C-alpha cells in the first residue's frame, strides 16, 4: 500500500541542498512508491530563489511554508513565527494523515512528536541530521530546541524506524550520546550530490585530461563561511604562497562581515 509521506524541515530548504536533492530524487525515482508526498518548511530570508521541486507526469511534491524569524524581529514576532510553523504544520498533518514521517533535526521535532504520540502512533518515524549536535551544543542552543530535544529522547528516538547521520564518526558520537538506541535504528546517509552531476563530471573529465600541464589546479568551496568554523584564512594564505599554481573559488551567500572584509582586502586574482 503506497504511503503518505510528510517531510518536516523547519529551516529553509534553500540553505540545505541535501534535502532539496532528496525531494528531487523522490520526484524522479520513487514518486510511484507514494500516494502523496508533502514537505513543510519556512520561507528563506536571504534572497534565495524559492525551491519548488520538480514535476514528474502529474505528480509533484507539495511544499508548504511559514515565515522564518529575522534577527531584526522583536521577541514577540519571533515567538509568533516559531508558533506559526509548528501549529501550521501540525494542523496540516492532522488533515493530511501521513503514515510515514521524515523530520530533520530537533528544530522540526515538535509537530512530529504531537502527531505521532496523540494522533497516529502507527506512523513510521524517520529522522535525519545534517550535522552532529553534541550534548554541549544542546546546553547552549535556543530554549525551544532544548525542549524539542527532550521530547525526541522520550518518545521519537525510541520509536524511530530510522535515525541517520552523514558519516560513521558522527553516527558513533550520536550513539555514544544515546546508548539505549538499537543498532538497527541507526543509519549513515551521506550528502550525495544529484545524479545529474555524474554526467556533467564525466564530460568535464575529458576536458581536464586534455588541459595543459601549466594550467592552475582549481579549488572550490561552496557553503557558509566563518573564521570560527573553517580554516579559511590559513587556506587563503597557502593559496597565495603557491603564486598562481592554485586558483581558489568561493561560492557563498551566508558569511560574516569580517570574512567579507578579509576576502575583499586580499585583492588576489588567485582567490
mmCIF file with all atom_site columns, N, CA and C in Angstrom, residues 198-253:
data_model
loop_
_atom_site.group_PDB
_atom_site.id
_atom_site.type_symbol
_atom_site.label_atom_id
_atom_site.label_alt_id
_atom_site.label_comp_id
_atom_site.label_asym_id
_atom_site.label_entity_id
_atom_site.label_seq_id
_atom_site.pdbx_PDB_ins_code
_atom_site.Cartn_x
_atom_site.Cartn_y
_atom_site.Cartn_z
_atom_site.occupancy
_atom_site.B_iso_or_equiv
_atom_site.pdbx_formal_charge
_atom_site.auth_seq_id
_atom_site.auth_comp_id
_atom_site.auth_asym_id
_atom_site.auth_atom_id
_atom_site.pdbx_PDB_model_num
ATOM 1   N N  . UNK A 1 198 ? 26.751 13.454 -12.291 1.00 0.00 ? 198 UNK A N  1
ATOM 2   C CA . UNK A 1 198 ? 27.660 12.429 -12.785 1.00 0.00 ? 198 UNK A CA 1
ATOM 3   C C  . UNK A 1 198 ? 27.926 12.604 -14.278 1.00 0.00 ? 198 UNK A C  1
ATOM 4   N N  . UNK A 1 199 ? 26.870 12.905 -15.027 1.00 0.00 ? 199 UNK A N  1
ATOM 5   C CA . UNK A 1 199 ? 27.037 13.094 -16.462 1.00 0.00 ? 199 UNK A CA 1
ATOM 6   C C  . UNK A 1 199 ? 27.896 14.318 -16.746 1.00 0.00 ? 199 UNK A C  1
ATOM 7   N N  . UNK A 1 200 ? 27.672 15.403 -16.009 1.00 0.00 ? 200 UNK A N  1
ATOM 8   C CA . UNK A 1 200 ? 28.465 16.613 -16.210 1.00 0.00 ? 200 UNK A CA 1
ATOM 9   C C  . UNK A 1 200 ? 29.921 16.368 -15.830 1.00 0.00 ? 200 UNK A C  1
ATOM 10  N N  . UNK A 1 201 ? 30.140 15.617 -14.758 1.00 0.00 ? 201 UNK A N  1
ATOM 11  C CA . UNK A 1 201 ? 31.501 15.347 -14.300 1.00 0.00 ? 201 UNK A CA 1
ATOM 12  C C  . UNK A 1 201 ? 32.261 14.526 -15.330 1.00 0.00 ? 201 UNK A C  1
ATOM 13  N N  . UNK A 1 202 ? 31.609 13.510 -15.902 1.00 0.00 ? 202 UNK A N  1
ATOM 14  C CA . UNK A 1 202 ? 32.277 12.656 -16.886 1.00 0.00 ? 202 UNK A CA 1
ATOM 15  C C  . UNK A 1 202 ? 32.670 13.446 -18.127 1.00 0.00 ? 202 UNK A C  1
ATOM 16  N N  . UNK A 1 203 ? 31.807 14.356 -18.579 1.00 0.00 ? 203 UNK A N  1
ATOM 17  C CA . UNK A 1 203 ? 32.138 15.158 -19.759 1.00 0.00 ? 203 UNK A CA 1
ATOM 18  C C  . UNK A 1 203 ? 33.242 16.159 -19.442 1.00 0.00 ? 203 UNK A C  1
ATOM 19  N N  . UNK A 1 204 ? 33.224 16.700 -18.210 1.00 0.00 ? 204 UNK A N  1
ATOM 20  C CA . UNK A 1 204 ? 34.254 17.655 -17.818 1.00 0.00 ? 204 UNK A CA 1
ATOM 21  C C  . UNK A 1 204 ? 35.602 16.981 -17.655 1.00 0.00 ? 204 UNK A C  1
ATOM 22  N N  . UNK A 1 205 ? 35.592 15.718 -17.248 1.00 0.00 ? 205 UNK A N  1
ATOM 23  C CA . UNK A 1 205 ? 36.841 14.989 -17.007 1.00 0.00 ? 205 UNK A CA 1
ATOM 24  C C  . UNK A 1 205 ? 37.655 14.876 -18.287 1.00 0.00 ? 205 UNK A C  1
ATOM 25  N N  . UNK A 1 206 ? 36.973 14.715 -19.420 1.00 0.00 ? 206 UNK A N  1
ATOM 26  C CA . UNK A 1 206 ? 37.694 14.632 -20.683 1.00 0.00 ? 206 UNK A CA 1
ATOM 27  C C  . UNK A 1 206 ? 38.429 15.939 -20.976 1.00 0.00 ? 206 UNK A C  1
ATOM 28  N N  . UNK A 1 207 ? 37.799 17.057 -20.626 1.00 0.00 ? 207 UNK A N  1
ATOM 29  C CA . UNK A 1 207 ? 38.438 18.361 -20.825 1.00 0.00 ? 207 UNK A CA 1
ATOM 30  C C  . UNK A 1 207 ? 39.658 18.505 -19.917 1.00 0.00 ? 207 UNK A C  1
ATOM 31  N N  . UNK A 1 208 ? 39.522 18.038 -18.676 1.00 0.00 ? 208 UNK A N  1
ATOM 32  C CA . UNK A 1 208 ? 40.635 18.155 -17.733 1.00 0.00 ? 208 UNK A CA 1
ATOM 33  C C  . UNK A 1 208 ? 41.835 17.363 -18.219 1.00 0.00 ? 208 UNK A C  1
ATOM 34  N N  . UNK A 1 209 ? 41.608 16.170 -18.765 1.00 0.00 ? 209 UNK A N  1
ATOM 35  C CA . UNK A 1 209 ? 42.705 15.320 -19.211 1.00 0.00 ? 209 UNK A CA 1
ATOM 36  C C  . UNK A 1 209 ? 43.487 15.942 -20.364 1.00 0.00 ? 209 UNK A C  1
ATOM 37  N N  . UNK A 1 210 ? 42.793 16.769 -21.161 1.00 0.00 ? 210 UNK A N  1
ATOM 38  C CA . UNK A 1 210 ? 43.450 17.366 -22.316 1.00 0.00 ? 210 UNK A CA 1
ATOM 39  C C  . UNK A 1 210 ? 44.006 18.759 -22.025 1.00 0.00 ? 210 UNK A C  1
ATOM 40  N N  . UNK A 1 211 ? 43.810 19.251 -20.787 1.00 0.00 ? 211 UNK A N  1
ATOM 41  C CA . UNK A 1 211 ? 44.314 20.574 -20.429 1.00 0.00 ? 211 UNK A CA 1
ATOM 42  C C  . UNK A 1 211 ? 45.838 20.562 -20.352 1.00 0.00 ? 211 UNK A C  1
ATOM 43  N N  . UNK A 1 212 ? 46.429 21.733 -20.534 1.00 0.00 ? 212 UNK A N  1
ATOM 44  C CA . UNK A 1 212 ? 47.879 21.848 -20.465 1.00 0.00 ? 212 UNK A CA 1
ATOM 45  C C  . UNK A 1 212 ? 48.355 21.675 -19.024 1.00 0.00 ? 212 UNK A C  1
ATOM 46  N N  . UNK A 1 213 ? 49.556 21.152 -18.890 1.00 0.00 ? 213 UNK A N  1
ATOM 47  C CA . UNK A 1 213 ? 50.112 20.903 -17.561 1.00 0.00 ? 213 UNK A CA 1
ATOM 48  C C  . UNK A 1 213 ? 50.346 22.185 -16.778 1.00 0.00 ? 213 UNK A C  1
ATOM 49  N N  . UNK A 1 214 ? 50.506 23.319 -17.488 1.00 0.00 ? 214 UNK A N  1
ATOM 50  C CA . UNK A 1 214 ? 50.811 24.554 -16.776 1.00 0.00 ? 214 UNK A CA 1
ATOM 51  C C  . UNK A 1 214 ? 49.554 25.292 -16.295 1.00 0.00 ? 214 UNK A C  1
ATOM 52  N N  . UNK A 1 215 ? 48.375 24.685 -16.516 1.00 0.00 ? 215 UNK A N  1
ATOM 53  C CA . UNK A 1 215 ? 47.146 25.295 -16.026 1.00 0.00 ? 215 UNK A CA 1
ATOM 54  C C  . UNK A 1 215 ? 47.068 25.159 -14.501 1.00 0.00 ? 215 UNK A C  1
ATOM 55  N N  . UNK A 1 216 ? 46.559 26.170 -13.787 1.00 0.00 ? 216 UNK A N  1
ATOM 56  C CA . UNK A 1 216 ? 46.464 26.069 -12.321 1.00 0.00 ? 216 UNK A CA 1
ATOM 57  C C  . UNK A 1 216 ? 45.463 25.005 -11.895 1.00 0.00 ? 216 UNK A C  1
ATOM 58  N N  . UNK A 1 217 ? 45.738 24.395 -10.772 1.00 0.00 ? 217 UNK A N  1
ATOM 59  C CA . UNK A 1 217 ? 44.770 23.487 -10.177 1.00 0.00 ? 217 UNK A CA 1
ATOM 60  C C  . UNK A 1 217 ? 43.639 24.314 -9.576  1.00 0.00 ? 217 UNK A C  1
ATOM 61  N N  . UNK A 1 218 ? 42.412 23.833 -9.739  1.00 0.00 ? 218 UNK A N  1
ATOM 62  C CA . UNK A 1 218 ? 41.242 24.588 -9.281  1.00 0.00 ? 218 UNK A CA 1
ATOM 63  C C  . UNK A 1 218 ? 40.724 24.012 -7.959  1.00 0.00 ? 218 UNK A C  1
ATOM 64  N N  . UNK A 1 219 ? 40.523 24.889 -6.987  1.00 0.00 ? 219 UNK A N  1
ATOM 65  C CA . UNK A 1 219 ? 39.975 24.516 -5.691  1.00 0.00 ? 219 UNK A CA 1
ATOM 66  C C  . UNK A 1 219 ? 38.698 25.318 -5.470  1.00 0.00 ? 219 UNK A C  1
ATOM 67  N N  . UNK A 1 220 ? 37.599 24.640 -5.114  1.00 0.00 ? 220 UNK A N  1
ATOM 68  C CA . UNK A 1 220 ? 36.297 25.303 -4.984  1.00 0.00 ? 220 UNK A CA 1
ATOM 69  C C  . UNK A 1 220 ? 35.708 25.031 -3.603  1.00 0.00 ? 220 UNK A C  1
ATOM 70  N N  . UNK A 1 221 ? 35.207 26.083 -2.975  1.00 0.00 ? 221 UNK A N  1
ATOM 71  C CA . UNK A 1 221 ? 34.480 25.948 -1.717  1.00 0.00 ? 221 UNK A CA 1
ATOM 72  C C  . UNK A 1 221 ? 33.057 26.445 -1.923  1.00 0.00 ? 221 UNK A C  1
ATOM 73  N N  . UNK A 1 222 ? 32.077 25.640 -1.505  1.00 0.00 ? 222 UNK A N  1
ATOM 74  C CA . UNK A 1 222 ? 30.669 26.023 -1.592  1.00 0.00 ? 222 UNK A CA 1
ATOM 75  C C  . UNK A 1 222 ? 30.042 25.869 -0.215  1.00 0.00 ? 222 UNK A C  1
ATOM 76  N N  . UNK A 1 223 ? 29.447 26.941 0.316   1.00 0.00 ? 223 UNK A N  1
ATOM 77  C CA . UNK A 1 223 ? 28.773 26.818 1.608   1.00 0.00 ? 223 UNK A CA 1
ATOM 78  C C  . UNK A 1 223 ? 28.937 28.043 2.478   1.00 0.00 ? 223 UNK A C  1
ATOM 79  N N  . UNK A 1 224 ? 28.513 27.910 3.721   1.00 0.00 ? 224 UNK A N  1
ATOM 80  C CA . UNK A 1 224 ? 28.611 29.007 4.684   1.00 0.00 ? 224 UNK A CA 1
ATOM 81  C C  . UNK A 1 224 ? 30.061 29.195 5.132   1.00 0.00 ? 224 UNK A C  1
ATOM 82  N N  . UNK A 1 225 ? 30.386 30.437 5.525   1.00 0.00 ? 225 UNK A N  1
ATOM 83  C CA . UNK A 1 225 ? 31.773 30.744 5.879   1.00 0.00 ? 225 UNK A CA 1
ATOM 84  C C  . UNK A 1 225 ? 31.859 31.570 7.149   1.00 0.00 ? 225 UNK A C  1
ATOM 85  N N  . UNK A 1 226 ? 32.752 31.149 8.022   1.00 0.00 ? 226 UNK A N  1
ATOM 86  C CA . UNK A 1 226 ? 33.133 31.951 9.183   1.00 0.00 ? 226 UNK A CA 1
ATOM 87  C C  . UNK A 1 226 ? 34.550 31.552 9.564   1.00 0.00 ? 226 UNK A C  1
ATOM 88  N N  . UNK A 1 227 ? 35.237 32.420 10.279  1.00 0.00 ? 227 UNK A N  1
ATOM 89  C CA . UNK A 1 227 ? 36.582 32.084 10.754  1.00 0.00 ? 227 UNK A CA 1
ATOM 90  C C  . UNK A 1 227 ? 36.521 31.084 11.907  1.00 0.00 ? 227 UNK A C  1
ATOM 91  N N  . UNK A 1 228 ? 35.355 31.020 12.585  1.00 0.00 ? 228 UNK A N  1
ATOM 92  C CA . UNK A 1 228 ? 35.233 30.144 13.739  1.00 0.00 ? 228 UNK A CA 1
ATOM 93  C C  . UNK A 1 228 ? 35.057 28.672 13.344  1.00 0.00 ? 228 UNK A C  1
ATOM 94  N N  . UNK A 1 229 ? 34.438 28.419 12.195  1.00 0.00 ? 229 UNK A N  1
ATOM 95  C CA . UNK A 1 229 ? 34.117 27.036 11.830  1.00 0.00 ? 229 UNK A CA 1
ATOM 96  C C  . UNK A 1 229 ? 34.918 26.512 10.636  1.00 0.00 ? 229 UNK A C  1
ATOM 97  N N  . UNK A 1 230 ? 35.773 27.330 10.052  1.00 0.00 ? 230 UNK A N  1
ATOM 98  C CA . UNK A 1 230 ? 36.600 26.888 8.922   1.00 0.00 ? 230 UNK A CA 1
ATOM 99  C C  . UNK A 1 230 ? 38.027 27.423 9.084   1.00 0.00 ? 230 UNK A C  1
ATOM 100 N N  . UNK A 1 231 ? 38.937 26.846 8.314   1.00 0.00 ? 231 UNK A N  1
ATOM 101 C CA . UNK A 1 231 ? 40.323 27.326 8.262   1.00 0.00 ? 231 UNK A CA 1
ATOM 102 C C  . UNK A 1 231 ? 40.519 28.183 7.010   1.00 0.00 ? 231 UNK A C  1
ATOM 103 N N  . UNK A 1 232 ? 39.569 29.083 6.779   1.00 0.00 ? 232 UNK A N  1
ATOM 104 C CA . UNK A 1 232 ? 39.585 29.885 5.560   1.00 0.00 ? 232 UNK A CA 1
ATOM 105 C C  . UNK A 1 232 ? 40.851 30.731 5.449   1.00 0.00 ? 232 UNK A C  1
ATOM 106 N N  . UNK A 1 233 ? 41.211 31.427 6.518   1.00 0.00 ? 233 UNK A N  1
ATOM 107 C CA . UNK A 1 233 ? 42.363 32.332 6.466   1.00 0.00 ? 233 UNK A CA 1
ATOM 108 C C  . UNK A 1 233 ? 43.649 31.559 6.177   1.00 0.00 ? 233 UNK A C  1
ATOM 109 N N  . UNK A 1 234 ? 43.815 30.417 6.844   1.00 0.00 ? 234 UNK A N  1
ATOM 110 C CA . UNK A 1 234 ? 45.014 29.604 6.629   1.00 0.00 ? 234 UNK A CA 1
ATOM 111 C C  . UNK A 1 234 ? 45.077 29.074 5.206   1.00 0.00 ? 234 UNK A C  1
ATOM 112 N N  . UNK A 1 235 ? 43.920 28.684 4.676   1.00 0.00 ? 235 UNK A N  1
ATOM 113 C CA . UNK A 1 235 ? 43.887 28.159 3.309   1.00 0.00 ? 235 UNK A CA 1
ATOM 114 C C  . UNK A 1 235 ? 44.219 29.248 2.298   1.00 0.00 ? 235 UNK A C  1
ATOM 115 N N  . UNK A 1 236 ? 43.655 30.441 2.490   1.00 0.00 ? 236 UNK A N  1
ATOM 116 C CA . UNK A 1 236 ? 43.947 31.551 1.578   1.00 0.00 ? 236 UNK A CA 1
ATOM 117 C C  . UNK A 1 236 ? 45.441 31.907 1.602   1.00 0.00 ? 236 UNK A C  1
ATOM 118 N N  . UNK A 1 237 ? 46.021 31.907 2.795   1.00 0.00 ? 237 UNK A N  1
ATOM 119 C CA . UNK A 1 237 ? 47.451 32.203 2.903   1.00 0.00 ? 237 UNK A CA 1
ATOM 120 C C  . UNK A 1 237 ? 48.280 31.161 2.143   1.00 0.00 ? 237 UNK A C  1
ATOM 121 N N  . UNK A 1 238 ? 47.873 29.906 2.220   1.00 0.00 ? 238 UNK A N  1
ATOM 122 C CA . UNK A 1 238 ? 48.583 28.844 1.500   1.00 0.00 ? 238 UNK A CA 1
ATOM 123 C C  . UNK A 1 238 ? 48.427 29.008 -0.008  1.00 0.00 ? 238 UNK A C  1
ATOM 124 N N  . UNK A 1 239 ? 47.209 29.373 -0.456  1.00 0.00 ? 239 UNK A N  1
ATOM 125 C CA . UNK A 1 239 ? 46.968 29.582 -1.886  1.00 0.00 ? 239 UNK A CA 1
ATOM 126 C C  . UNK A 1 239 ? 47.854 30.702 -2.410  1.00 0.00 ? 239 UNK A C  1
ATOM 127 N N  . UNK A 1 240 ? 47.975 31.790 -1.677  1.00 0.00 ? 240 UNK A N  1
ATOM 128 C CA . UNK A 1 240 ? 48.808 32.917 -2.107  1.00 0.00 ? 240 UNK A CA 1
ATOM 129 C C  . UNK A 1 240 ? 50.274 32.512 -2.220  1.00 0.00 ? 240 UNK A C  1
ATOM 130 N N  . UNK A 1 241 ? 50.730 31.630 -1.340  1.00 0.00 ? 241 UNK A N  1
ATOM 131 C CA . UNK A 1 241 ? 52.122 31.171 -1.388  1.00 0.00 ? 241 UNK A CA 1
ATOM 132 C C  . UNK A 1 241 ? 52.406 30.341 -2.643  1.00 0.00 ? 241 UNK A C  1
ATOM 133 N N  . UNK A 1 242 ? 51.359 29.773 -3.247  1.00 0.00 ? 242 UNK A N  1
ATOM 134 C CA . UNK A 1 242 ? 51.550 28.951 -4.454  1.00 0.00 ? 242 UNK A CA 1
ATOM 135 C C  . UNK A 1 242 ? 51.777 29.806 -5.702  1.00 0.00 ? 242 UNK A C  1
ATOM 136 N N  . UNK A 1 243 ? 51.512 31.111 -5.566  1.00 0.00 ? 243 UNK A N  1
ATOM 137 C CA . UNK A 1 243 ? 51.833 32.073 -6.628  1.00 0.00 ? 243 UNK A CA 1
ATOM 138 C C  . UNK A 1 243 ? 51.262 31.675 -7.995  1.00 0.00 ? 243 UNK A C  1
ATOM 139 N N  . UNK A 1 244 ? 49.977 31.333 -8.010  1.00 0.00 ? 244 UNK A N  1
ATOM 140 C CA . UNK A 1 244 ? 49.309 31.061 -9.280  1.00 0.00 ? 244 UNK A CA 1
ATOM 141 C C  . UNK A 1 244 ? 49.162 29.591 -9.625  1.00 0.00 ? 244 UNK A C  1
ATOM 142 N N  . UNK A 1 245 ? 49.782 28.706 -8.877  1.00 0.00 ? 245 UNK A N  1
ATOM 143 C CA . UNK A 1 245 ? 49.634 27.268 -9.161  1.00 0.00 ? 245 UNK A CA 1
ATOM 144 C C  . UNK A 1 245 ? 48.263 26.747 -8.714  1.00 0.00 ? 245 UNK A C  1
ATOM 145 N N  . UNK A 1 246 ? 47.617 27.487 -7.801  1.00 0.00 ? 246 UNK A N  1
ATOM 146 C CA . UNK A 1 246 ? 46.296 27.125 -7.294  1.00 0.00 ? 246 UNK A CA 1
ATOM 147 C C  . UNK A 1 246 ? 45.338 28.302 -7.480  1.00 0.00 ? 246 UNK A C  1
ATOM 148 N N  . UNK A 1 247 ? 44.148 28.015 -7.991  1.00 0.00 ? 247 UNK A N  1
ATOM 149 C CA . UNK A 1 247 ? 43.099 29.030 -8.053  1.00 0.00 ? 247 UNK A CA 1
ATOM 150 C C  . UNK A 1 247 ? 41.964 28.593 -7.135  1.00 0.00 ? 247 UNK A C  1
ATOM 151 N N  . UNK A 1 248 ? 41.607 29.453 -6.187  1.00 0.00 ? 248 UNK A N  1
ATOM 152 C CA . UNK A 1 248 ? 40.619 29.132 -5.164  1.00 0.00 ? 248 UNK A CA 1
ATOM 153 C C  . UNK A 1 248 ? 39.365 29.964 -5.399  1.00 0.00 ? 248 UNK A C  1
ATOM 154 N N  . UNK A 1 249 ? 38.255 29.304 -5.735  1.00 0.00 ? 249 UNK A N  1
ATOM 155 C CA . UNK A 1 249 ? 36.982 29.982 -5.977  1.00 0.00 ? 249 UNK A CA 1
ATOM 156 C C  . UNK A 1 249 ? 36.016 29.683 -4.835  1.00 0.00 ? 249 UNK A C  1
ATOM 157 N N  . UNK A 1 250 ? 35.359 30.732 -4.338  1.00 0.00 ? 250 UNK A N  1
ATOM 158 C CA . UNK A 1 250 ? 34.435 30.606 -3.212  1.00 0.00 ? 250 UNK A CA 1
ATOM 159 C C  . UNK A 1 250 ? 33.030 30.997 -3.674  1.00 0.00 ? 250 UNK A C  1
ATOM 160 N N  . UNK A 1 251 ? 32.063 30.124 -3.374  1.00 0.00 ? 251 UNK A N  1
ATOM 161 C CA . UNK A 1 251 ? 30.655 30.406 -3.653  1.00 0.00 ? 251 UNK A CA 1
ATOM 162 C C  . UNK A 1 251 ? 29.913 30.366 -2.324  1.00 0.00 ? 251 UNK A C  1
ATOM 163 N N  . UNK A 1 252 ? 29.512 31.536 -1.826  1.00 0.00 ? 252 UNK A N  1
ATOM 164 C CA . UNK A 1 252 ? 28.868 31.596 -0.519  1.00 0.00 ? 252 UNK A CA 1
ATOM 165 C C  . UNK A 1 252 ? 27.885 32.758 -0.480  1.00 0.00 ? 252 UNK A C  1
ATOM 166 N N  . UNK A 1 253 ? 26.736 32.526 0.130   1.00 0.00 ? 253 UNK A N  1
ATOM 167 C CA . UNK A 1 253 ? 25.779 33.608 0.348   1.00 0.00 ? 253 UNK A CA 1
ATOM 168 C C  . UNK A 1 253 ? 25.545 33.833 1.841   1.00 0.00 ? 253 UNK A C  1
#
